DNA sequence: CTGAAAGCGCTTACAG
DNA sequence: CTGAAAGCGCTTACAG
């Protein structure tokens, strides 16, 4: 019966066509529906991938949140690979988020896990690795003495491309501002910008403290002091804050200041937007897909390392950057 | 061991504190985690809530999608109620989405389910109900001959409030435009607008076909023919399309036309936006929370009906509507 | 308080 | 080709 209903053609068991039909007919009449839990138990795997986020919710309240795009890719690929997704929400009511918070490794409900979030606890990841639990980290994550597989966007390249663009436009006094907690990916942004800058001897890059985005005058002073003609924003949040303050300062973009952001989501644009930012386009949805692929591969090869991957980025030129026209 | 790990204080079995600690310690050391499928099989529940979407993905690619806000609330409440969330992605690769598509009811892996999406198959919902599977529908869903519990935003009230606002400003020739597939909630919008309009004898409401949003001239003609001075958009998509076309037509908002939308997400606004739409604020995240509460209640009371709920809405006045100043 | 046993609904070798 | 049996990992009466 099991062979017939699951259409196991590769089974060693041969069933006559007549019997087969008889079984199917009976199943229909009885309104039979298999119990997936029992199937899983018998087959020893449950086609479940856990999603764990150290940072916030799986559904970020802030839609500008970079994780959102990852999620889209993760779900898309999960459909293809025929896995269900398990959002770990039990026991996540209090900070800090923890995998072992309740004492047991909750991820083991699933065959493997995708983990994300900046505030991740290195020791928990080490323990997971030691236990041989298969997971892939979403976003770059380097832990000394512990090789973990991750997949993320190449923020260093983002920094390089943005900086090169502004340098090519003739700007020599650049500013860089990132908001948010210090993380591998913030450091990569800064590193990329610095690397690109070093190719042009006369150029200067000022890293502005994120506090200057709390007050228009603070930003104005910082820009003036350093003669900044082009500002690189680390992401959408800094771009949003900066544009607001620049408006207060009556500074016009790009006439008074060129603006370029290392992350942006074009889906946000409205027809009546005057500004179309120059930005670095990421493919975080592809990163999400790749993460699932890597994890599934890991599961198949019983926990071999699959290696980390960085996804390339590209510059999209909008109307917020323009060539420098001599001294201000 | 089972009694200790599941913290069954009400169990007839008494366990000494010492033994209890010994068990917990051992579980930790061994990295023990219960198998949800086995738990499901043995006790018929596993603290898992399934999420099934007839329409699209759980993570809508379009961030303007109304489901997104629901998701936020669902997750928030799941944390509180101590449930994990199971995103049903298996077998969802091809249209139309189906719960029984593979022959088995995938939802049975979880204790209960939250179901959403306009394209839902009434017969599947009927079958679920007949089987006694506990679920709550996200968004209004009425099926003849089948009482189902749902929770959704009150789009009729949205229509009423928007229409009343425009009438109060003196407008008498209103237009209404909704895009997307016909659904209970689209019908409610229209119903609400019509109801409000009937209170003012001299007023007229023209329902524009969604095709007029495909072409600027078509929209222009429709507005002119009906002398429309105020346009109600059904949601973000129609608002977006309309603003784009109005710009092409050199019609200015709100001087030439007042604009009000029945759904909007203020989180989208940028500092440099000139237009702040007058809109109806929904509380879909609260609806999501409520849905989880209702479902959990259902689970507790072993599938009693809990009744459907509609969440109230409110008008937020922006700068896209203004009083009518005599004939145009 | 502890241990052995039955059973949840399936799948899959294993005998007939 | 068919039927009886073991086992997946749990929970829960049931004896000791």
XYZ file of C-alpha atoms (C1' of nucleotides) in Angstrom:
688
model
C 0.000 0.000 0.000
C 2.725 2.426 0.950
C 4.564 1.747 -2.292
C 1.491 2.386 -4.370
C 0.360 5.545 -2.635
C 3.814 7.096 -2.732
C 4.267 6.038 -6.323
C 7.632 4.465 -5.567
C 8.420 3.172 -9.037
C 12.009 2.452 -8.065
C 10.938 0.148 -5.289
C 11.943 -3.497 -5.481
C 8.319 -4.312 -4.934
C 6.252 -4.948 -8.033
C 2.543 -4.291 -7.870
C 0.084 -5.371 -10.508
C -1.852 -2.613 -12.154
C -5.094 -4.101 -10.926
C -4.012 -4.167 -7.318
C -2.646 -0.662 -7.660
C -6.004 0.662 -8.812
C -7.789 -1.236 -6.102
C -5.592 0.383 -3.473
C -6.010 3.877 -4.880
C -9.768 3.461 -5.053
C -9.951 2.298 -1.470
C -7.773 5.185 -0.291
C -10.102 7.670 -1.943
C -13.221 6.096 -0.529
C -11.818 6.114 2.949
C -10.621 9.703 2.551
C -7.187 8.608 3.516
C -4.543 11.272 4.050
C -1.094 10.307 5.226
C 0.254 11.880 8.366
C 3.361 13.841 7.428
C 4.770 13.598 10.930
C 4.699 9.831 10.753
C 6.254 9.847 7.319
C 9.075 12.002 8.533
C 9.684 9.887 11.540
C 9.869 6.734 9.486
C 12.153 8.236 6.874
C 14.489 9.826 9.367
C 14.518 13.322 7.961
C 12.048 16.081 8.009
C 12.953 18.397 5.113
C 13.076 21.317 7.480
C 15.520 24.203 7.428
C 15.670 26.397 10.503
C 16.011 30.165 10.284
C 17.618 31.800 13.268
C 18.254 35.495 13.596
C 20.451 36.886 16.335
C 19.566 40.410 15.431
C 15.858 40.825 15.194
C 12.835 39.126 13.855
C 12.741 37.019 10.741
C 10.352 39.604 9.395
C 12.282 42.782 10.065
C 10.002 45.591 11.135
C 12.231 47.951 9.203
C 11.729 47.062 5.583
C 14.995 48.704 4.662
C 16.684 46.017 6.600
C 19.239 44.135 4.520
C 18.039 40.757 5.784
C 14.761 41.175 4.036
C 16.239 40.630 0.593
C 18.043 37.540 1.816
C 14.769 36.113 3.042
C 13.195 36.379 -0.363
C 15.981 34.332 -1.899
C 15.944 31.821 0.921
C 12.289 31.156 0.487
C 12.561 30.939 -3.296
C 15.299 28.361 -3.102
C 13.613 26.428 -0.303
C 10.665 25.916 -2.617
C 12.980 24.563 -5.295
C 14.832 22.267 -2.956
C 11.595 21.052 -1.434
C 12.267 22.113 2.122
C 9.966 23.757 4.593
C 11.246 26.683 6.606
C 11.156 26.780 10.373
C 11.303 30.204 11.965
C 12.751 29.849 15.420
C 10.621 32.071 17.584
C 10.229 29.995 20.741
C 12.201 31.350 23.635
C 13.198 34.498 21.727
C 11.249 36.865 23.906
C 14.199 38.270 25.773
C 17.587 39.649 24.763
C 20.080 38.488 23.899
C 18.859 35.940 21.433
C 20.369 32.567 22.023
C 20.355 29.213 20.324
C 21.083 27.315 23.500
C 19.121 29.693 25.674
C 16.736 27.089 27.000
C 19.556 24.635 27.424
C 18.820 22.633 24.334
C 19.804 23.325 20.783
C 16.531 24.303 19.269
C 17.864 24.194 15.769
C 17.935 20.437 15.922
C 14.288 20.443 15.174
C 15.433 21.002 11.615
C 17.903 19.200 9.370
C 20.107 22.275 9.222
C 19.987 26.011 9.820
C 20.555 29.404 8.298
C 21.800 31.829 10.894
C 22.084 35.578 10.643
C 22.511 38.717 12.675
C 25.403 40.876 13.762
C 25.157 40.295 17.433
C 25.838 36.631 17.105
C 27.603 34.915 19.908
C 30.849 33.436 18.650
C 30.870 30.811 21.369
C 27.484 29.483 20.336
C 28.637 29.189 16.751
C 31.746 27.382 17.901
C 29.676 24.966 19.889
C 27.384 24.318 16.960
C 30.379 23.595 14.786
C 31.863 21.315 17.407
C 28.611 19.406 17.603
C 28.733 18.984 13.869
C 25.428 20.709 13.395
C 25.166 21.826 9.770
C 24.538 25.533 9.246
C 25.394 28.381 6.930
C 25.770 31.940 8.099
C 24.014 34.681 6.218
C 26.392 37.592 5.979
C 30.115 37.538 6.399
C 31.189 35.963 9.659
C 34.773 35.193 10.578
C 35.523 33.547 13.886
C 39.111 32.912 14.943
C 39.828 29.242 15.339
C 36.551 28.144 13.822
C 35.912 27.704 10.152
C 32.334 28.509 9.349
C 30.592 28.628 6.007
C 28.954 31.910 5.181
C 27.597 33.752 2.210
C 27.275 37.492 1.945
C 27.462 40.542 -0.210
C 30.887 41.945 -0.999
C 30.866 45.209 0.899
C 34.554 45.786 0.316
C 33.904 45.811 -3.394
C 30.965 48.128 -2.778
C 33.300 50.578 -1.044
C 35.837 50.336 -3.849
C 33.323 50.895 -6.621
C 31.667 53.853 -4.941
C 34.971 55.488 -4.141
C 36.326 54.951 -7.631
C 33.201 56.501 -9.098
C 33.576 59.641 -7.031
C 37.308 59.868 -7.680
C 36.672 59.529 -11.406
C 34.289 62.471 -11.164
C 37.158 64.545 -9.823
C 36.235 64.580 -6.148
C 39.245 64.593 -3.835
C 37.713 65.242 -0.434
C 35.415 62.374 0.313
C 33.384 61.664 3.407
C 32.182 58.288 4.606
C 29.461 57.717 7.113
C 28.007 54.462 8.377
C 25.416 53.941 11.058
C 24.734 50.846 13.071
C 26.745 48.520 15.232
C 30.281 47.689 14.282
C 30.355 44.528 12.210
C 32.444 42.671 9.724
C 30.445 44.206 6.928
C 30.811 47.754 8.178
C 34.544 47.233 8.448
C 34.617 45.889 4.902
C 32.884 48.975 3.609
C 35.466 51.217 5.195
C 38.306 48.990 4.080
C 37.108 49.065 0.479
C 36.812 52.837 0.448
C 40.276 53.242 1.893
C 41.826 50.819 -0.554
C 40.380 52.610 -3.544
C 41.452 55.953 -2.160
C 45.054 54.953 -1.816
C 45.320 54.684 -5.572
C 44.937 58.459 -5.831
C 47.631 60.212 -3.795
C 46.010 63.625 -3.605
C 42.689 62.322 -2.350
C 41.460 62.287 1.222
C 38.799 60.273 2.935
C 37.227 61.405 6.181
C 35.304 58.898 8.212
C 32.538 60.802 9.931
C 31.231 59.640 13.267
C 27.643 58.458 13.080
C 26.735 61.069 15.670
C 26.925 63.842 13.082
C 23.711 62.465 11.636
C 21.889 63.413 14.804
C 22.095 67.124 14.122
C 22.153 69.289 10.994
C 24.817 71.661 12.277
C 27.069 68.808 13.276
C 26.857 67.415 9.779
C 27.325 70.844 8.211
C 30.417 71.518 10.268
C 31.908 68.140 9.550
C 31.427 68.621 5.829
C 32.858 72.150 5.854
C 35.835 71.403 8.054
C 36.959 68.619 5.804
C 35.987 70.397 2.573
C 33.974 67.359 1.645
C 32.438 67.500 -1.830
C 31.213 63.932 -1.991
C 29.683 61.824 0.733
C 29.461 58.056 0.801
C 26.630 56.671 2.908
C 27.034 53.182 4.278
C 23.435 52.231 3.724
C 19.837 53.298 3.470
C 19.557 54.561 7.018
C 22.516 56.921 6.724
C 21.281 58.044 3.302
C 17.875 58.812 4.689
C 19.212 60.743 7.652
C 21.755 62.589 5.543
C 19.269 63.722 2.903
C 16.998 65.019 5.627
C 19.736 67.042 7.267
C 21.101 68.367 3.965
C 17.664 69.734 3.229
C 17.668 71.522 6.574
C 21.076 72.952 5.714
C 19.798 74.129 2.315
C 22.543 72.129 0.677
C 21.480 70.806 -2.664
C 22.362 67.403 -4.035
C 24.327 66.983 -6.243
C 25.181 70.652 -6.815
C 26.622 71.304 -3.383
C 27.410 67.739 -2.503
C 27.558 64.464 -4.375
C 25.924 61.583 -2.602
C 26.465 57.886 -3.113
C 25.198 55.008 -1.024
C 26.710 51.567 -0.575
C 23.303 49.923 -0.346
C 19.925 50.900 -1.662
C 16.682 49.409 -2.741
C 15.364 50.803 -5.973
C 11.962 49.346 -5.210
C 11.457 52.245 -2.850
C 11.477 54.898 -5.543
C 8.311 56.769 -6.313
C 7.456 58.515 -9.533
C 7.562 61.890 -7.873
C 10.988 61.402 -6.408
C 13.347 64.050 -7.666
C 16.398 62.216 -6.408
C 17.507 58.915 -7.798
C 20.511 57.989 -5.724
C 23.738 56.764 -7.166
C 24.132 53.483 -5.352
C 25.708 50.075 -5.202
C 23.321 47.350 -6.196
C 23.522 44.188 -4.138
C 22.014 40.849 -4.934
C 21.099 39.708 -1.496
C 18.283 37.574 -2.787
C 20.843 35.591 -4.762
C 22.921 35.336 -1.623
C 19.923 33.870 0.150
C 19.414 31.325 -2.602
C 23.066 30.403 -2.526
C 22.973 29.947 1.219
C 20.177 27.427 0.914
C 22.013 25.601 -1.853
C 25.142 25.435 0.252
C 23.251 24.165 3.248
C 21.440 21.495 1.273
C 24.750 20.405 -0.185
C 26.176 20.185 3.298
C 23.292 18.018 4.385
C 23.811 15.712 1.441
C 27.523 15.368 1.961
C 27.006 14.884 5.657
C 28.565 18.025 6.954
C 31.585 18.566 4.759
C 32.587 22.208 4.566
C 31.344 23.829 1.428
C 33.320 27.067 1.641
C 32.186 30.668 1.940
C 31.032 32.828 -0.935
C 30.845 36.522 -1.604
C 28.335 37.946 -4.034
C 29.480 40.675 -6.412
C 27.974 44.146 -6.537
C 27.656 46.817 -9.186
C 27.483 50.583 -9.377
C 24.265 52.202 -10.526
C 24.656 55.861 -11.415
C 21.736 58.058 -10.483
C 21.386 61.830 -10.288
C 22.944 62.423 -6.885
C 26.548 62.462 -8.077
C 28.148 64.815 -10.595
C 31.647 65.914 -11.590
C 33.439 68.349 -9.331
C 33.535 71.818 -10.865
C 36.576 73.498 -9.394
C 36.782 74.831 -5.803
C 33.604 75.669 -3.944
C 13.064 11.960 31.325
C 10.244 13.095 29.106
C 8.412 14.597 32.063
C 11.444 16.605 33.129
C 12.413 17.934 29.720
C 8.906 19.010 28.926
C 8.507 20.537 32.358
C 5.265 18.673 32.954
C 4.541 19.937 36.446
C 1.028 18.615 36.300
C 2.200 15.096 35.597
C 1.351 12.379 38.110
C 5.032 11.538 38.094
C 7.113 13.178 40.795
C 10.780 13.746 40.129
C 13.283 14.802 42.745
C 15.047 18.074 42.119
C 18.352 16.274 42.005
C 17.273 13.820 39.351
C 15.725 16.615 37.425
C 18.995 18.533 37.291
C 20.879 15.401 36.380
C 18.586 14.828 33.441
C 18.826 18.410 32.237
C 22.589 18.339 32.523
C 22.838 15.133 30.549
C 20.518 16.486 27.875
C 22.729 19.523 27.499
C 25.882 17.508 27.260
C 24.436 15.229 24.667
C 23.016 18.135 22.748
C 19.626 16.560 22.893
C 16.749 18.123 21.030
C 13.336 16.589 20.619
C 12.245 15.500 17.186
C 9.160 17.504 16.313
C 7.791 14.826 14.047
C 8.016 12.260 16.807
C 6.411 14.610 19.317
C 3.659 15.340 16.896
C 3.081 11.673 16.410
C 3.125 10.777 20.077
C 1.176 13.615 21.643
C -0.538 15.158 18.698
C 1.062 18.608 19.052
C 4.435 20.225 18.697
C 4.142 23.981 19.339
C 4.325 24.694 15.648
C 2.091 27.059 13.717
C 2.030 26.670 9.971
C 1.937 29.663 7.648
C 0.391 29.029 4.286
C -0.015 31.602 1.586
C -2.182 30.976 -1.422
C -1.068 34.142 -3.055
C 2.658 34.415 -3.028
C 5.591 33.815 -0.803
C 5.628 34.280 2.910
C 8.192 36.982 2.286
C 6.430 39.004 -0.360
C 8.860 40.243 -2.971
C 6.841 43.409 -3.141
C 7.369 45.156 0.126
C 4.237 47.154 -0.359
C 2.330 43.981 -0.065
C -0.256 44.120 2.693
C 0.700 40.683 3.985
C 4.040 41.928 5.109
C 2.611 43.905 7.990
C 0.573 40.901 9.074
C 3.734 38.825 9.183
C 5.376 41.190 11.605
C 2.500 40.836 14.025
C 2.307 37.091 13.574
C 5.929 36.647 14.458
C 5.704 38.991 17.426
C 2.789 37.096 18.897
C 4.284 33.698 18.133
C 7.243 34.673 20.301
C 4.874 35.560 23.133
C 2.800 32.422 22.812
C 5.905 30.264 22.580
C 5.253 28.776 19.177
C 7.657 28.259 16.320
C 6.539 29.204 12.854
C 6.544 26.777 9.973
C 6.591 28.315 6.520
C 5.039 25.850 4.130
C 7.238 25.981 1.064
C 7.378 22.325 0.063
C 5.442 21.552 -3.043
C 4.707 25.224 -3.722
C 6.777 25.457 -6.872
C 3.892 25.463 -9.295
C 0.639 27.355 -9.545
C -1.904 27.202 -8.211
C -0.775 26.845 -4.653
C -2.495 24.025 -2.934
C -2.639 22.583 0.542
C -3.586 19.132 -0.649
C -1.668 19.415 -3.867
C 0.707 16.579 -3.145
C -2.113 14.459 -1.857
C -1.265 15.036 1.749
C -2.222 17.874 4.001
C 1.131 19.433 4.749
C -0.342 21.642 7.397
C -0.764 18.623 9.641
C 2.872 18.859 10.502
C 1.886 21.807 12.676
C -0.729 22.153 15.391
C -2.676 24.695 13.424
C -2.289 27.120 10.573
C -2.609 30.707 9.494
C -3.740 30.879 5.899
C -3.783 33.870 3.632
C -4.053 34.881 0.013
C -6.833 35.962 -2.278
C -6.657 33.096 -4.663
C -7.570 30.622 -2.005
C -9.516 27.622 -3.046
C -12.815 27.522 -1.226
C -13.065 23.751 -1.558
C -9.737 23.238 0.170
C -10.835 25.435 3.045
C -14.064 23.505 3.281
C -12.196 20.245 3.397
C -9.888 21.564 6.102
C -12.889 22.618 8.127
C -14.589 19.267 7.594
C -11.472 17.480 8.776
C -11.507 19.646 11.864
C -8.092 21.082 11.179
C -7.744 24.303 13.184
C -6.843 27.404 11.182
C -7.475 31.124 11.048
C -7.636 33.050 7.815
C -5.671 36.260 7.487
C -7.868 38.717 5.682
C -11.596 38.619 5.305
C -12.827 35.360 3.866
C -16.460 34.388 3.603
C -17.394 31.013 2.174
C -21.026 30.059 1.697
C -21.985 27.098 3.795
C -18.750 27.062 5.731
C -18.060 29.112 8.800
C -14.427 30.034 8.971
C -12.627 32.259 11.434
C -10.758 35.164 9.934
C -9.221 38.420 10.995
C -8.644 41.372 8.743
C -8.609 45.089 8.351
C -11.904 46.870 7.924
C -11.747 48.056 4.340
C -15.358 49.103 4.330
C -14.620 51.535 7.124
C -11.571 52.681 5.159
C -13.798 53.518 2.209
C -16.272 55.335 4.435
C -13.651 57.443 6.189
C -11.870 58.439 3.005
C -15.103 59.353 1.270
C -16.384 61.333 4.223
C -13.132 63.261 4.364
C -13.379 64.275 0.712
C -17.055 65.117 0.999
C -16.343 67.272 4.019
C -13.799 69.177 1.934
C -16.584 70.018 -0.484
C -15.783 67.568 -3.258
C -18.849 66.243 -5.049
C -17.368 64.379 -7.996
C -15.263 61.580 -6.631
C -13.371 58.882 -8.439
C -12.398 55.489 -7.098
C -9.778 53.228 -8.544
C -8.560 49.857 -7.313
C -6.084 47.530 -8.939
C -5.622 43.842 -8.409
C -7.845 40.806 -8.499
C -11.386 41.051 -7.299
C -11.573 40.039 -3.667
C -13.710 40.418 -0.619
C -11.549 43.300 0.489
C -11.734 45.158 -2.803
C -15.486 44.814 -2.722
C -15.561 46.148 0.827
C -13.618 49.223 -0.219
C -16.115 50.010 -2.922
C -19.059 49.257 -0.657
C -17.728 51.606 2.002
C -17.227 54.439 -0.465
C -20.700 54.008 -1.864
C -22.323 53.913 1.544
C -20.687 57.149 2.617
C -21.594 58.796 -0.645
C -25.276 58.050 -0.301
C -25.432 60.368 2.694
C -24.827 63.321 0.400
C -27.468 63.480 -2.319
C -25.640 65.798 -4.705
C -22.449 63.778 -4.715
C -21.332 61.308 -7.351
C -18.838 58.505 -7.258
C -17.315 57.104 -10.421
C -15.603 53.770 -10.259
C -12.771 53.876 -12.757
C -11.633 50.699 -14.457
C -8.129 49.717 -13.492
C -7.132 49.906 -17.139
C -7.083 53.706 -17.023
C -3.913 53.426 -14.985
C -2.118 51.943 -17.954
C -2.098 55.168 -19.891
C -1.940 58.856 -18.982
C -4.497 59.972 -21.546
C -6.940 57.324 -20.464
C -6.710 58.577 -16.918
C -6.919 62.202 -18.014
C -10.029 61.559 -20.059
C -11.695 59.589 -17.307
C -11.080 62.386 -14.833
C -12.291 65.092 -17.209
C -15.387 63.271 -18.419
C -16.602 62.746 -14.904
C -15.427 66.142 -13.622
C -13.574 64.356 -10.883
C -11.944 66.648 -8.350
C -10.914 64.028 -5.856
C -9.591 60.539 -6.482
C -9.584 57.646 -4.043
C -6.906 55.042 -4.653
C -7.540 51.539 -3.372
C -3.987 50.963 -2.280
C -0.328 51.707 -2.726
C -0.084 50.299 -6.217
C -2.876 52.428 -7.593
C -1.498 55.453 -5.760
C 1.917 54.909 -7.248
C 0.608 54.486 -10.765
C -1.759 57.424 -10.454
C 0.869 59.854 -9.183
C 3.142 58.888 -12.043
C 0.461 59.493 -14.657
C -0.724 62.740 -13.076
C 2.799 64.027 -13.366
C 2.799 63.175 -17.056
C -0.481 65.019 -17.406
C 0.958 68.072 -15.616
C -1.864 67.828 -13.135
C -0.780 68.982 -9.742
C -1.822 67.394 -6.469
C -3.756 68.631 -4.563
C -4.364 71.852 -6.580
C -5.854 70.149 -9.614
C -6.887 66.954 -7.922
C -7.173 65.758 -4.350
C -5.758 62.322 -3.759
C -6.504 59.917 -0.932
C -5.451 56.291 -0.579
C -7.189 53.538 1.324
C -3.890 51.931 2.301
C -0.414 53.317 2.710
C 2.760 52.685 4.556
C 4.226 55.794 6.086
C 7.523 53.991 6.541
C 8.157 54.559 2.863
C 8.347 58.319 3.133
C 11.639 60.035 2.542
C 12.648 63.420 3.838
C 12.719 64.856 0.355
C 9.239 63.710 -0.517
C 7.096 66.668 -1.381
C 3.897 64.684 -1.152
C 2.628 63.210 2.061
C -0.480 61.339 1.054
C -3.729 61.593 2.894
C -4.361 57.960 3.686
C -6.150 55.416 5.800
C -3.910 53.865 8.404
C -4.348 50.155 8.966
C -3.042 48.096 11.808
C -2.270 44.893 10.019
C 0.428 43.980 12.475
C -2.216 43.972 15.203
C -4.394 41.834 12.963
C -1.522 39.378 12.677
C -1.131 39.272 16.444
C -4.825 38.749 16.893
C -4.843 35.926 14.369
C -2.215 34.063 16.348
C -4.122 34.639 19.574
C -7.290 33.325 18.010
C -5.555 30.270 16.639
C -3.902 29.452 19.935
C -7.245 29.813 21.646
C -8.768 27.451 19.125
C -6.067 24.917 19.805
C -6.693 25.156 23.516
C -10.432 24.817 23.256
C -10.089 21.969 20.811
C -11.414 23.581 17.697
C -14.296 25.601 18.930
C -15.048 28.519 16.674
C -13.609 31.729 18.023
C -15.350 34.142 15.661
C -13.985 36.569 13.108
C -12.634 40.013 13.879
C -12.185 43.211 11.968
C -9.532 45.734 12.913
C -10.445 49.408 12.854
C -8.735 51.998 10.687
C -8.177 55.731 10.897
C -7.767 58.659 8.568
C -4.417 60.421 8.418
C -4.557 63.770 6.669
C -1.538 64.640 4.542
C -0.988 67.294 1.911
C -2.622 65.582 -1.048
C -6.167 66.626 -0.240
C -7.562 70.151 0.074
C -10.946 71.861 0.044
C -12.662 72.306 -3.291
C -12.482 75.944 -4.438
C -15.465 76.410 -6.692
C -15.726 75.028 -10.224
C -12.553 74.200 -12.125
C 10.154 7.531 42.350
C 11.994 4.172 38.318
C 11.904 0.952 34.377
C 9.693 -1.681 30.887
C 6.073 -1.529 27.431
C 2.639 -0.029 24.259
C 1.413 2.938 20.737
C 1.254 7.317 17.641
C 1.181 6.325 11.656
C 4.180 5.500 8.684
C 8.305 2.954 5.702
C 11.048 -0.741 4.549
C 13.646 -4.797 4.781
C 12.272 -9.686 5.352
C 9.914 -14.008 4.960
C 6.414 -16.569 2.575
C 3.656 -10.369 -5.704
C 1.671 -10.347 -0.489
C 1.640 -10.224 4.603
C 3.730 -9.861 9.056
C 7.237 -7.401 11.674
C 10.568 -4.083 13.163
C 11.626 0.476 13.940
C 11.665 5.805 13.370
C 11.684 9.078 18.467
C 8.703 10.349 21.273
C 4.741 10.191 25.334
C 2.156 8.022 28.691
C -0.247 4.765 31.222
C 1.292 0.706 33.925
C 3.819 -2.311 36.957
C 7.464 -2.639 40.299
